[in-house]
Amino acid sequence: MPIDFHDVANRSTYSGRAADVSWREAVGTLVDPAGAAVVDVGCGGGTYTRAWADLGAATVTGVDFSEPILAAARDAHGDVPGVTFRGGDAAATGLPDASADVVFERALIHHVPDLAAVAAEAFRILRPGGVLLIQDRTPEDVAQPGSDGHPRGWLFDVFPRLLEVENGRRPDADSVAAALTSAGFRNVTTTELWEVRRRYADREEYLAEIRSRTGRSILHELDDAELASLVEELRRRLPEGPFVEQDRWTLWRAVAPTG
């Protein structure tokens, strides 16, 4: 069954990780965060909320509809200067009109029922000339083959029905671009990103995350027995020692017109 974001058992599923330099460098080519007012919609555990502050944003507001996950974000990052967290829906953040220079939405849009409403809300809260940056996976991103550096691809080898779930919830690049254009955005572009998700000391550290379904909503589609068999298969395929996990993403950049 799909992940229940409101279950306190999933409170920390998106916590305990830092944004990698690969992400920071990619974002730096698309937007200048220095001194900006950033809104991180669907902020989860606040990993990227904090990263925007580290990049020099003046203020960063993390918005999420899950109170348990927001509580974990506040515990981890609530003391960072300029960072605040608030409850809100991606299509109804409750933030003022034209109050943000940058709106960021990572791993969000494949969960929302109405992409047009989410795009319209981002457009509403951005100042003229502001930038919307969406990071998510397309079906092409999901289809990347598994390897030691990209073990996520192996999930679909072991359980092909997970690929059906992914393809059913992942929008293609053109559909997202069309939704952004319909909302009023201009200069919509896409960029491919291989982001380092995490650097693991060894295979077992990674498998512990898989076993607990940490940060991977697709694993909630498996029951406990299936998950256990996945862990054993991944143990067979992965090297014992340290490795770096990468995932492929698409970044959409769109600009709110100035007039």
PDB file of C-alpha atoms in Angstrom:
ATOM      1  CA  MET A   1       0.000   0.000   0.000  1.00  0.00           C
ATOM      2  CA  PRO A   2       1.189   3.602  -0.530  1.00  0.00           C
ATOM      3  CA  ILE A   3       3.082   5.330   2.252  1.00  0.00           C
ATOM      4  CA  ASP A   4       0.981   7.029   4.931  1.00  0.00           C
ATOM      5  CA  PHE A   5       2.710  10.373   5.440  1.00  0.00           C
ATOM      6  CA  HIS A   6       0.587  11.065   8.533  1.00  0.00           C
ATOM      7  CA  ASP A   7       1.602   7.914  10.395  1.00  0.00           C
ATOM      8  CA  VAL A   8       3.968   8.772  13.252  1.00  0.00           C
ATOM      9  CA  ALA A   9       5.888   5.607  12.394  1.00  0.00           C
ATOM     10  CA  ASN A  10       7.092   7.445   9.276  1.00  0.00           C
ATOM     11  CA  ARG A  11       8.077  10.572  11.202  1.00  0.00           C
ATOM     12  CA  SER A  12      11.799  10.287  10.461  1.00  0.00           C
ATOM     13  CA  THR A  13      11.724   8.572   7.082  1.00  0.00           C
ATOM     14  CA  TYR A  14      12.957  11.709   5.303  1.00  0.00           C
ATOM     15  CA  SER A  15      15.390  12.849   7.992  1.00  0.00           C
ATOM     16  CA  GLY A  16      19.012  12.098   8.790  1.00  0.00           C
ATOM     17  CA  ARG A  17      20.602  12.980   5.465  1.00  0.00           C
ATOM     18  CA  ALA A  18      22.434  16.010   4.033  1.00  0.00           C
ATOM     19  CA  ALA A  19      22.169  17.344   0.482  1.00  0.00           C
ATOM     20  CA  ASP A  20      25.232  16.347  -1.515  1.00  0.00           C
ATOM     21  CA  VAL A  21      27.594  18.717  -3.305  1.00  0.00           C
ATOM     22  CA  SER A  22      26.317  17.271  -6.614  1.00  0.00           C
ATOM     23  CA  TRP A  23      22.913  18.782  -5.846  1.00  0.00           C
ATOM     24  CA  ARG A  24      24.363  22.078  -4.655  1.00  0.00           C
ATOM     25  CA  GLU A  25      26.416  22.492  -7.813  1.00  0.00           C
ATOM     26  CA  ALA A  26      23.464  21.688 -10.084  1.00  0.00           C
ATOM     27  CA  VAL A  27      21.165  24.123  -8.318  1.00  0.00           C
ATOM     28  CA  GLY A  28      23.811  26.825  -8.476  1.00  0.00           C
ATOM     29  CA  THR A  29      23.712  26.692 -12.270  1.00  0.00           C
ATOM     30  CA  LEU A  30      19.944  27.248 -12.339  1.00  0.00           C
ATOM     31  CA  VAL A  31      19.252  29.872  -9.681  1.00  0.00           C
ATOM     32  CA  ASP A  32      21.157  32.263  -7.422  1.00  0.00           C
ATOM     33  CA  PRO A  33      19.958  31.618  -3.862  1.00  0.00           C
ATOM     34  CA  ALA A  34      22.077  34.335  -2.237  1.00  0.00           C
ATOM     35  CA  GLY A  35      19.822  36.605  -0.203  1.00  0.00           C
ATOM     36  CA  ALA A  36      16.674  34.988  -1.594  1.00  0.00           C
ATOM     37  CA  ALA A  37      13.384  34.147   0.080  1.00  0.00           C
ATOM     38  CA  VAL A  38      12.987  30.423  -0.648  1.00  0.00           C
ATOM     39  CA  VAL A  39       9.927  28.240  -0.100  1.00  0.00           C
ATOM     40  CA  ASP A  40      10.563  24.487   0.032  1.00  0.00           C
ATOM     41  CA  VAL A  41       7.178  22.895  -0.718  1.00  0.00           C
ATOM     42  CA  GLY A  42       6.890  19.280   0.369  1.00  0.00           C
ATOM     43  CA  CYS A  43       9.962  19.796   2.523  1.00  0.00           C
ATOM     44  CA  GLY A  44       9.758  16.451   4.321  1.00  0.00           C
ATOM     45  CA  GLY A  45      12.466  16.161   6.960  1.00  0.00           C
ATOM     46  CA  GLY A  46      14.022  19.496   5.993  1.00  0.00           C
ATOM     47  CA  THR A  47      17.179  18.190   4.302  1.00  0.00           C
ATOM     48  CA  TYR A  48      16.874  20.619   1.405  1.00  0.00           C
ATOM     49  CA  THR A  49      15.339  23.384   3.489  1.00  0.00           C
ATOM     50  CA  ARG A  50      18.611  23.467   5.368  1.00  0.00           C
ATOM     51  CA  ALA A  51      20.618  23.141   2.160  1.00  0.00           C
ATOM     52  CA  TRP A  52      19.042  26.318   0.754  1.00  0.00           C
ATOM     53  CA  ALA A  53      20.035  28.162   3.922  1.00  0.00           C
ATOM     54  CA  ASP A  54      23.569  26.818   3.591  1.00  0.00           C
ATOM     55  CA  LEU A  55      23.637  28.136   0.009  1.00  0.00           C
ATOM     56  CA  GLY A  56      22.985  31.651   1.276  1.00  0.00           C
ATOM     57  CA  ALA A  57      19.221  32.132   1.158  1.00  0.00           C
ATOM     58  CA  ALA A  58      18.056  34.874   3.504  1.00  0.00           C
ATOM     59  CA  THR A  59      14.954  32.948   4.550  1.00  0.00           C
ATOM     60  CA  VAL A  60      13.747  29.432   3.863  1.00  0.00           C
ATOM     61  CA  THR A  61      10.207  28.307   4.642  1.00  0.00           C
ATOM     62  CA  GLY A  62       9.619  24.576   4.645  1.00  0.00           C
ATOM     63  CA  VAL A  63       6.012  23.588   3.949  1.00  0.00           C
ATOM     64  CA  ASP A  64       4.595  20.104   4.388  1.00  0.00           C
ATOM     65  CA  PHE A  65       1.183  18.578   5.041  1.00  0.00           C
ATOM     66  CA  SER A  66       2.482  15.901   7.429  1.00  0.00           C
ATOM     67  CA  GLU A  67       2.665  17.084  11.024  1.00  0.00           C
ATOM     68  CA  PRO A  68       4.790  14.121  12.201  1.00  0.00           C
ATOM     69  CA  ILE A  69       7.349  14.686   9.452  1.00  0.00           C
ATOM     70  CA  LEU A  70       7.327  18.446  10.094  1.00  0.00           C
ATOM     71  CA  ALA A  71       8.017  17.778  13.755  1.00  0.00           C
ATOM     72  CA  ALA A  72      11.111  15.792  12.772  1.00  0.00           C
ATOM     73  CA  ALA A  73      12.198  18.638  10.479  1.00  0.00           C
ATOM     74  CA  ARG A  74      11.852  21.167  13.282  1.00  0.00           C
ATOM     75  CA  ASP A  75      13.836  18.947  15.647  1.00  0.00           C
ATOM     76  CA  ALA A  76      16.675  18.611  13.135  1.00  0.00           C
ATOM     77  CA  HIS A  77      16.778  22.074  11.550  1.00  0.00           C
ATOM     78  CA  GLY A  78      14.497  24.410  13.455  1.00  0.00           C
ATOM     79  CA  ASP A  79      17.420  26.252  15.022  1.00  0.00           C
ATOM     80  CA  VAL A  80      19.034  27.195  11.680  1.00  0.00           C
ATOM     81  CA  PRO A  81      18.918  31.007  11.271  1.00  0.00           C
ATOM     82  CA  GLY A  82      16.317  32.060   8.736  1.00  0.00           C
ATOM     83  CA  VAL A  83      14.642  28.637   8.569  1.00  0.00           C
ATOM     84  CA  THR A  84      11.009  28.095   9.549  1.00  0.00           C
ATOM     85  CA  PHE A  85       8.551  25.244   9.041  1.00  0.00           C
ATOM     86  CA  ARG A  86       4.785  25.385   8.642  1.00  0.00           C
ATOM     87  CA  GLY A  87       1.931  23.068   7.801  1.00  0.00           C
ATOM     88  CA  GLY A  88       0.295  23.476   4.434  1.00  0.00           C
ATOM     89  CA  ASP A  89      -0.768  21.751   1.256  1.00  0.00           C
ATOM     90  CA  ALA A  90       1.206  22.005  -1.976  1.00  0.00           C
ATOM     91  CA  ALA A  91      -1.874  23.484  -3.640  1.00  0.00           C
ATOM     92  CA  ALA A  92      -2.725  25.747  -0.681  1.00  0.00           C
ATOM     93  CA  THR A  93       0.394  26.765   1.245  1.00  0.00           C
ATOM     94  CA  GLY A  94      -1.287  29.651   3.083  1.00  0.00           C
ATOM     95  CA  LEU A  95       1.657  31.921   2.210  1.00  0.00           C
ATOM     96  CA  PRO A  96       1.119  35.486   0.944  1.00  0.00           C
ATOM     97  CA  ASP A  97       0.975  36.388  -2.732  1.00  0.00           C
ATOM     98  CA  ALA A  98       4.289  37.312  -4.363  1.00  0.00           C
ATOM     99  CA  SER A  99       6.323  36.509  -1.247  1.00  0.00           C
ATOM    100  CA  ALA A 100       9.020  34.183  -2.609  1.00  0.00           C
ATOM    101  CA  ASP A 101      11.993  34.530  -4.922  1.00  0.00           C
ATOM    102  CA  VAL A 102      12.412  30.771  -5.303  1.00  0.00           C
ATOM    103  CA  VAL A 103       9.921  27.935  -4.900  1.00  0.00           C
ATOM    104  CA  PHE A 104      11.480  24.477  -4.694  1.00  0.00           C
ATOM    105  CA  GLU A 105       9.569  21.202  -4.975  1.00  0.00           C
ATOM    106  CA  ARG A 106      11.646  18.040  -4.681  1.00  0.00           C
ATOM    107  CA  ALA A 107      10.139  14.544  -4.951  1.00  0.00           C
ATOM    108  CA  LEU A 108       6.713  16.106  -4.589  1.00  0.00           C
ATOM    109  CA  ILE A 109       4.753  16.182  -7.828  1.00  0.00           C
ATOM    110  CA  HIS A 110       4.480  12.409  -8.247  1.00  0.00           C
ATOM    111  CA  HIS A 111       2.473  12.378  -5.009  1.00  0.00           C
ATOM    112  CA  VAL A 112      -0.011  15.169  -5.818  1.00  0.00           C
ATOM    113  CA  PRO A 113      -3.452  14.542  -7.347  1.00  0.00           C
ATOM    114  CA  ASP A 114      -3.624  17.875  -9.199  1.00  0.00           C
ATOM    115  CA  LEU A 115      -0.403  19.112 -10.755  1.00  0.00           C
ATOM    116  CA  ALA A 116      -2.137  22.134 -12.272  1.00  0.00           C
ATOM    117  CA  ALA A 117      -3.260  23.328  -8.834  1.00  0.00           C
ATOM    118  CA  VAL A 118       0.260  22.908  -7.435  1.00  0.00           C
ATOM    119  CA  ALA A 119       1.742  24.862 -10.347  1.00  0.00           C
ATOM    120  CA  ALA A 120      -0.847  27.616  -9.872  1.00  0.00           C
ATOM    121  CA  GLU A 121      -0.006  27.894  -6.174  1.00  0.00           C
ATOM    122  CA  ALA A 122       3.701  28.209  -6.902  1.00  0.00           C
ATOM    123  CA  PHE A 123       2.928  30.900  -9.463  1.00  0.00           C
ATOM    124  CA  ARG A 124       0.808  32.774  -6.895  1.00  0.00           C
ATOM    125  CA  ILE A 125       3.455  32.934  -4.193  1.00  0.00           C
ATOM    126  CA  LEU A 126       6.366  33.825  -6.488  1.00  0.00           C
ATOM    127  CA  ARG A 127       7.384  37.410  -7.076  1.00  0.00           C
ATOM    128  CA  PRO A 128       7.670  38.605 -10.687  1.00  0.00           C
ATOM    129  CA  GLY A 129      10.911  37.191 -12.028  1.00  0.00           C
ATOM    130  CA  GLY A 130      10.936  34.481  -9.370  1.00  0.00           C
ATOM    131  CA  VAL A 131      11.975  30.925 -10.178  1.00  0.00           C
ATOM    132  CA  LEU A 132      10.160  27.641  -9.660  1.00  0.00           C
ATOM    133  CA  LEU A 133      12.489  24.650  -9.472  1.00  0.00           C
ATOM    134  CA  ILE A 134      10.947  21.178  -9.539  1.00  0.00           C
ATOM    135  CA  GLN A 135      13.020  18.050  -8.991  1.00  0.00           C
ATOM    136  CA  ASP A 136      11.366  14.734  -9.701  1.00  0.00           C
ATOM    137  CA  ARG A 137      11.723  11.561 -11.704  1.00  0.00           C
ATOM    138  CA  THR A 138      10.196  10.913 -15.106  1.00  0.00           C
ATOM    139  CA  PRO A 139       9.531   7.386 -16.397  1.00  0.00           C
ATOM    140  CA  GLU A 140      12.846   7.694 -18.260  1.00  0.00           C
ATOM    141  CA  ASP A 141      14.661   8.460 -15.000  1.00  0.00           C
ATOM    142  CA  VAL A 142      13.008   5.487 -13.305  1.00  0.00           C
ATOM    143  CA  ALA A 143      14.011   3.173 -16.164  1.00  0.00           C
ATOM    144  CA  GLN A 144      17.751   3.639 -15.603  1.00  0.00           C
ATOM    145  CA  PRO A 145      19.306   0.183 -15.112  1.00  0.00           C
ATOM    146  CA  GLY A 146      20.508  -0.948 -11.721  1.00  0.00           C
ATOM    147  CA  SER A 147      24.174  -1.016 -10.795  1.00  0.00           C
ATOM    148  CA  ASP A 148      26.470  -0.761  -7.773  1.00  0.00           C
ATOM    149  CA  GLY A 149      26.148   3.027  -8.002  1.00  0.00           C
ATOM    150  CA  HIS A 150      22.431   3.004  -8.795  1.00  0.00           C
ATOM    151  CA  PRO A 151      20.886   0.138  -6.816  1.00  0.00           C
ATOM    152  CA  ARG A 152      17.433   1.708  -7.074  1.00  0.00           C
ATOM    153  CA  GLY A 153      17.218   0.305 -10.590  1.00  0.00           C
ATOM    154  CA  TRP A 154      17.493  -3.208  -9.181  1.00  0.00           C
ATOM    155  CA  LEU A 155      14.262  -2.792  -7.208  1.00  0.00           C
ATOM    156  CA  PHE A 156      12.334  -3.138 -10.443  1.00  0.00           C
ATOM    157  CA  ASP A 157      14.338  -6.188 -11.571  1.00  0.00           C
ATOM    158  CA  VAL A 158      13.403  -7.999  -8.388  1.00  0.00           C
ATOM    159  CA  PHE A 159       9.787  -6.783  -8.270  1.00  0.00           C
ATOM    160  CA  PRO A 160       8.645  -5.701 -11.755  1.00  0.00           C
ATOM    161  CA  ARG A 161       5.248  -4.619 -10.443  1.00  0.00           C
ATOM    162  CA  LEU A 162       7.004  -1.744  -8.663  1.00  0.00           C
ATOM    163  CA  LEU A 163       7.873  -0.365 -12.088  1.00  0.00           C
ATOM    164  CA  GLU A 164       4.176  -0.340 -12.951  1.00  0.00           C
ATOM    165  CA  VAL A 165       3.500   1.666  -9.792  1.00  0.00           C
ATOM    166  CA  GLU A 166       6.290   4.104 -10.650  1.00  0.00           C
ATOM    167  CA  ASN A 167       5.179   4.593 -14.238  1.00  0.00           C
ATOM    168  CA  GLY A 168       1.641   5.185 -13.043  1.00  0.00           C
ATOM    169  CA  ARG A 169       2.646   8.030 -10.742  1.00  0.00           C
ATOM    170  CA  ARG A 170       5.579   9.672 -12.564  1.00  0.00           C
ATOM    171  CA  PRO A 171       4.689  12.443 -15.050  1.00  0.00           C
ATOM    172  CA  ASP A 172       6.698  12.789 -18.236  1.00  0.00           C
ATOM    173  CA  ALA A 173       8.814  15.870 -18.852  1.00  0.00           C
ATOM    174  CA  ASP A 174       6.484  17.379 -21.454  1.00  0.00           C
ATOM    175  CA  SER A 175       3.393  17.051 -19.222  1.00  0.00           C
ATOM    176  CA  VAL A 176       5.102  18.939 -16.407  1.00  0.00           C
ATOM    177  CA  ALA A 177       6.334  21.636 -18.776  1.00  0.00           C
ATOM    178  CA  ALA A 178       2.827  22.012 -20.212  1.00  0.00           C
ATOM    179  CA  ALA A 179       1.316  22.382 -16.729  1.00  0.00           C
ATOM    180  CA  LEU A 180       3.842  25.075 -15.839  1.00  0.00           C
ATOM    181  CA  THR A 181       3.199  26.980 -19.061  1.00  0.00           C
ATOM    182  CA  SER A 182      -0.564  26.769 -18.497  1.00  0.00           C
ATOM    183  CA  ALA A 183      -0.079  28.217 -15.002  1.00  0.00           C
ATOM    184  CA  GLY A 184       1.582  31.290 -16.533  1.00  0.00           C
ATOM    185  CA  PHE A 185       5.264  30.427 -16.250  1.00  0.00           C
ATOM    186  CA  ARG A 186       7.727  31.308 -18.977  1.00  0.00           C
ATOM    187  CA  ASN A 187      11.147  30.031 -20.057  1.00  0.00           C
ATOM    188  CA  VAL A 188      10.470  26.456 -18.943  1.00  0.00           C
ATOM    189  CA  THR A 189      13.570  24.269 -19.281  1.00  0.00           C
ATOM    190  CA  THR A 190      14.602  20.793 -18.157  1.00  0.00           C
ATOM    191  CA  THR A 191      17.957  19.489 -16.939  1.00  0.00           C
ATOM    192  CA  GLU A 192      19.095  15.936 -16.194  1.00  0.00           C
ATOM    193  CA  LEU A 193      20.734  15.409 -12.804  1.00  0.00           C
ATOM    194  CA  TRP A 194      22.577  12.459 -11.348  1.00  0.00           C
ATOM    195  CA  GLU A 195      22.445  13.331  -7.648  1.00  0.00           C
ATOM    196  CA  VAL A 196      24.462  11.542  -5.016  1.00  0.00           C
ATOM    197  CA  ARG A 197      21.874  10.435  -2.502  1.00  0.00           C
ATOM    198  CA  ARG A 198      24.239   9.160   0.136  1.00  0.00           C
ATOM    199  CA  ARG A 199      27.730   7.791   0.692  1.00  0.00           C
ATOM    200  CA  TYR A 200      27.572   4.525   2.644  1.00  0.00           C
ATOM    201  CA  ALA A 201      30.298   3.090   4.847  1.00  0.00           C
ATOM    202  CA  ASP A 202      29.314  -0.405   3.728  1.00  0.00           C
ATOM    203  CA  ARG A 203      26.565  -2.515   2.219  1.00  0.00           C
ATOM    204  CA  GLU A 204      24.838  -3.196   5.537  1.00  0.00           C
ATOM    205  CA  GLU A 205      24.339   0.497   6.245  1.00  0.00           C
ATOM    206  CA  TYR A 206      22.447   0.781   2.964  1.00  0.00           C
ATOM    207  CA  LEU A 207      20.454  -2.402   3.561  1.00  0.00           C
ATOM    208  CA  ALA A 208      19.357  -1.123   6.969  1.00  0.00           C
ATOM    209  CA  GLU A 209      17.674   1.793   5.187  1.00  0.00           C
ATOM    210  CA  ILE A 210      15.998  -0.551   2.728  1.00  0.00           C
ATOM    211  CA  ARG A 211      14.805  -2.813   5.542  1.00  0.00           C
ATOM    212  CA  SER A 212      13.198   0.154   7.316  1.00  0.00           C
ATOM    213  CA  ARG A 213      11.894   1.675   4.030  1.00  0.00           C
ATOM    214  CA  THR A 214      13.709   4.913   4.952  1.00  0.00           C
ATOM    215  CA  GLY A 215      13.224   7.691   2.423  1.00  0.00           C
ATOM    216  CA  ARG A 216      11.838   5.391  -0.273  1.00  0.00           C
ATOM    217  CA  SER A 217       8.066   5.558  -0.559  1.00  0.00           C
ATOM    218  CA  ILE A 218       7.999   2.882  -3.271  1.00  0.00           C
ATOM    219  CA  LEU A 219       9.055   0.260  -0.711  1.00  0.00           C
ATOM    220  CA  HIS A 220       5.737   0.696   1.101  1.00  0.00           C
ATOM    221  CA  GLU A 221       4.194  -1.163  -1.854  1.00  0.00           C
ATOM    222  CA  LEU A 222       5.932  -4.346  -0.592  1.00  0.00           C
ATOM    223  CA  ASP A 223       4.828  -6.424   2.362  1.00  0.00           C
ATOM    224  CA  ASP A 224       7.355  -7.412   5.019  1.00  0.00           C
ATOM    225  CA  ALA A 225       8.147 -10.802   3.448  1.00  0.00           C
ATOM    226  CA  GLU A 226       8.725  -9.246   0.042  1.00  0.00           C
ATOM    227  CA  LEU A 227      10.905  -6.580   1.592  1.00  0.00           C
ATOM    228  CA  ALA A 228      12.999  -9.213   3.337  1.00  0.00           C
ATOM    229  CA  SER A 229      13.560 -11.045   0.053  1.00  0.00           C
ATOM    230  CA  LEU A 230      14.537  -7.772  -1.618  1.00  0.00           C
ATOM    231  CA  VAL A 231      17.111  -7.107   1.094  1.00  0.00           C
ATOM    232  CA  GLU A 232      18.676 -10.532   0.542  1.00  0.00           C
ATOM    233  CA  GLU A 233      18.821 -10.064  -3.226  1.00  0.00           C
ATOM    234  CA  LEU A 234      20.417  -6.638  -2.866  1.00  0.00           C
ATOM    235  CA  ARG A 235      22.931  -8.104  -0.419  1.00  0.00           C
ATOM    236  CA  ARG A 236      23.860 -10.649  -3.086  1.00  0.00           C
ATOM    237  CA  ARG A 237      24.350  -7.982  -5.768  1.00  0.00           C
ATOM    238  CA  LEU A 238      26.107  -5.222  -3.844  1.00  0.00           C
ATOM    239  CA  PRO A 239      29.789  -5.123  -2.870  1.00  0.00           C
ATOM    240  CA  GLU A 240      30.509  -5.456   0.837  1.00  0.00           C
ATOM    241  CA  GLY A 241      32.516  -2.268   1.258  1.00  0.00           C
ATOM    242  CA  PRO A 242      31.823   1.464   0.889  1.00  0.00           C
ATOM    243  CA  PHE A 243      29.794   2.706  -2.050  1.00  0.00           C
ATOM    244  CA  VAL A 244      28.094   5.846  -3.324  1.00  0.00           C
ATOM    245  CA  GLU A 245      24.404   5.745  -4.239  1.00  0.00           C
ATOM    246  CA  GLN A 246      23.274   7.982  -7.104  1.00  0.00           C
ATOM    247  CA  ASP A 247      19.790   8.603  -8.491  1.00  0.00           C
ATOM    248  CA  ARG A 248      18.793  10.215 -11.759  1.00  0.00           C
ATOM    249  CA  TRP A 249      16.354  13.116 -11.666  1.00  0.00           C
ATOM    250  CA  THR A 250      14.860  15.739 -13.926  1.00  0.00           C
ATOM    251  CA  LEU A 251      14.955  19.403 -12.929  1.00  0.00           C
ATOM    252  CA  TRP A 252      12.341  21.755 -14.356  1.00  0.00           C
ATOM    253  CA  ARG A 253      13.108  25.473 -14.148  1.00  0.00           C
ATOM    254  CA  ALA A 254      10.342  28.001 -14.812  1.00  0.00           C
ATOM    255  CA  VAL A 255      10.189  31.771 -14.392  1.00  0.00           C
ATOM    256  CA  ALA A 256       7.299  33.951 -13.260  1.00  0.00           C
ATOM    257  CA  PRO A 257       6.974  36.762 -15.818  1.00  0.00           C
ATOM    258  CA  THR A 258       7.832  40.318 -14.847  1.00  0.00           C
ATOM    259  CA  GLY A 259       5.062  41.963 -16.798  1.00  0.00           C
TER     260      GLY A 259
END
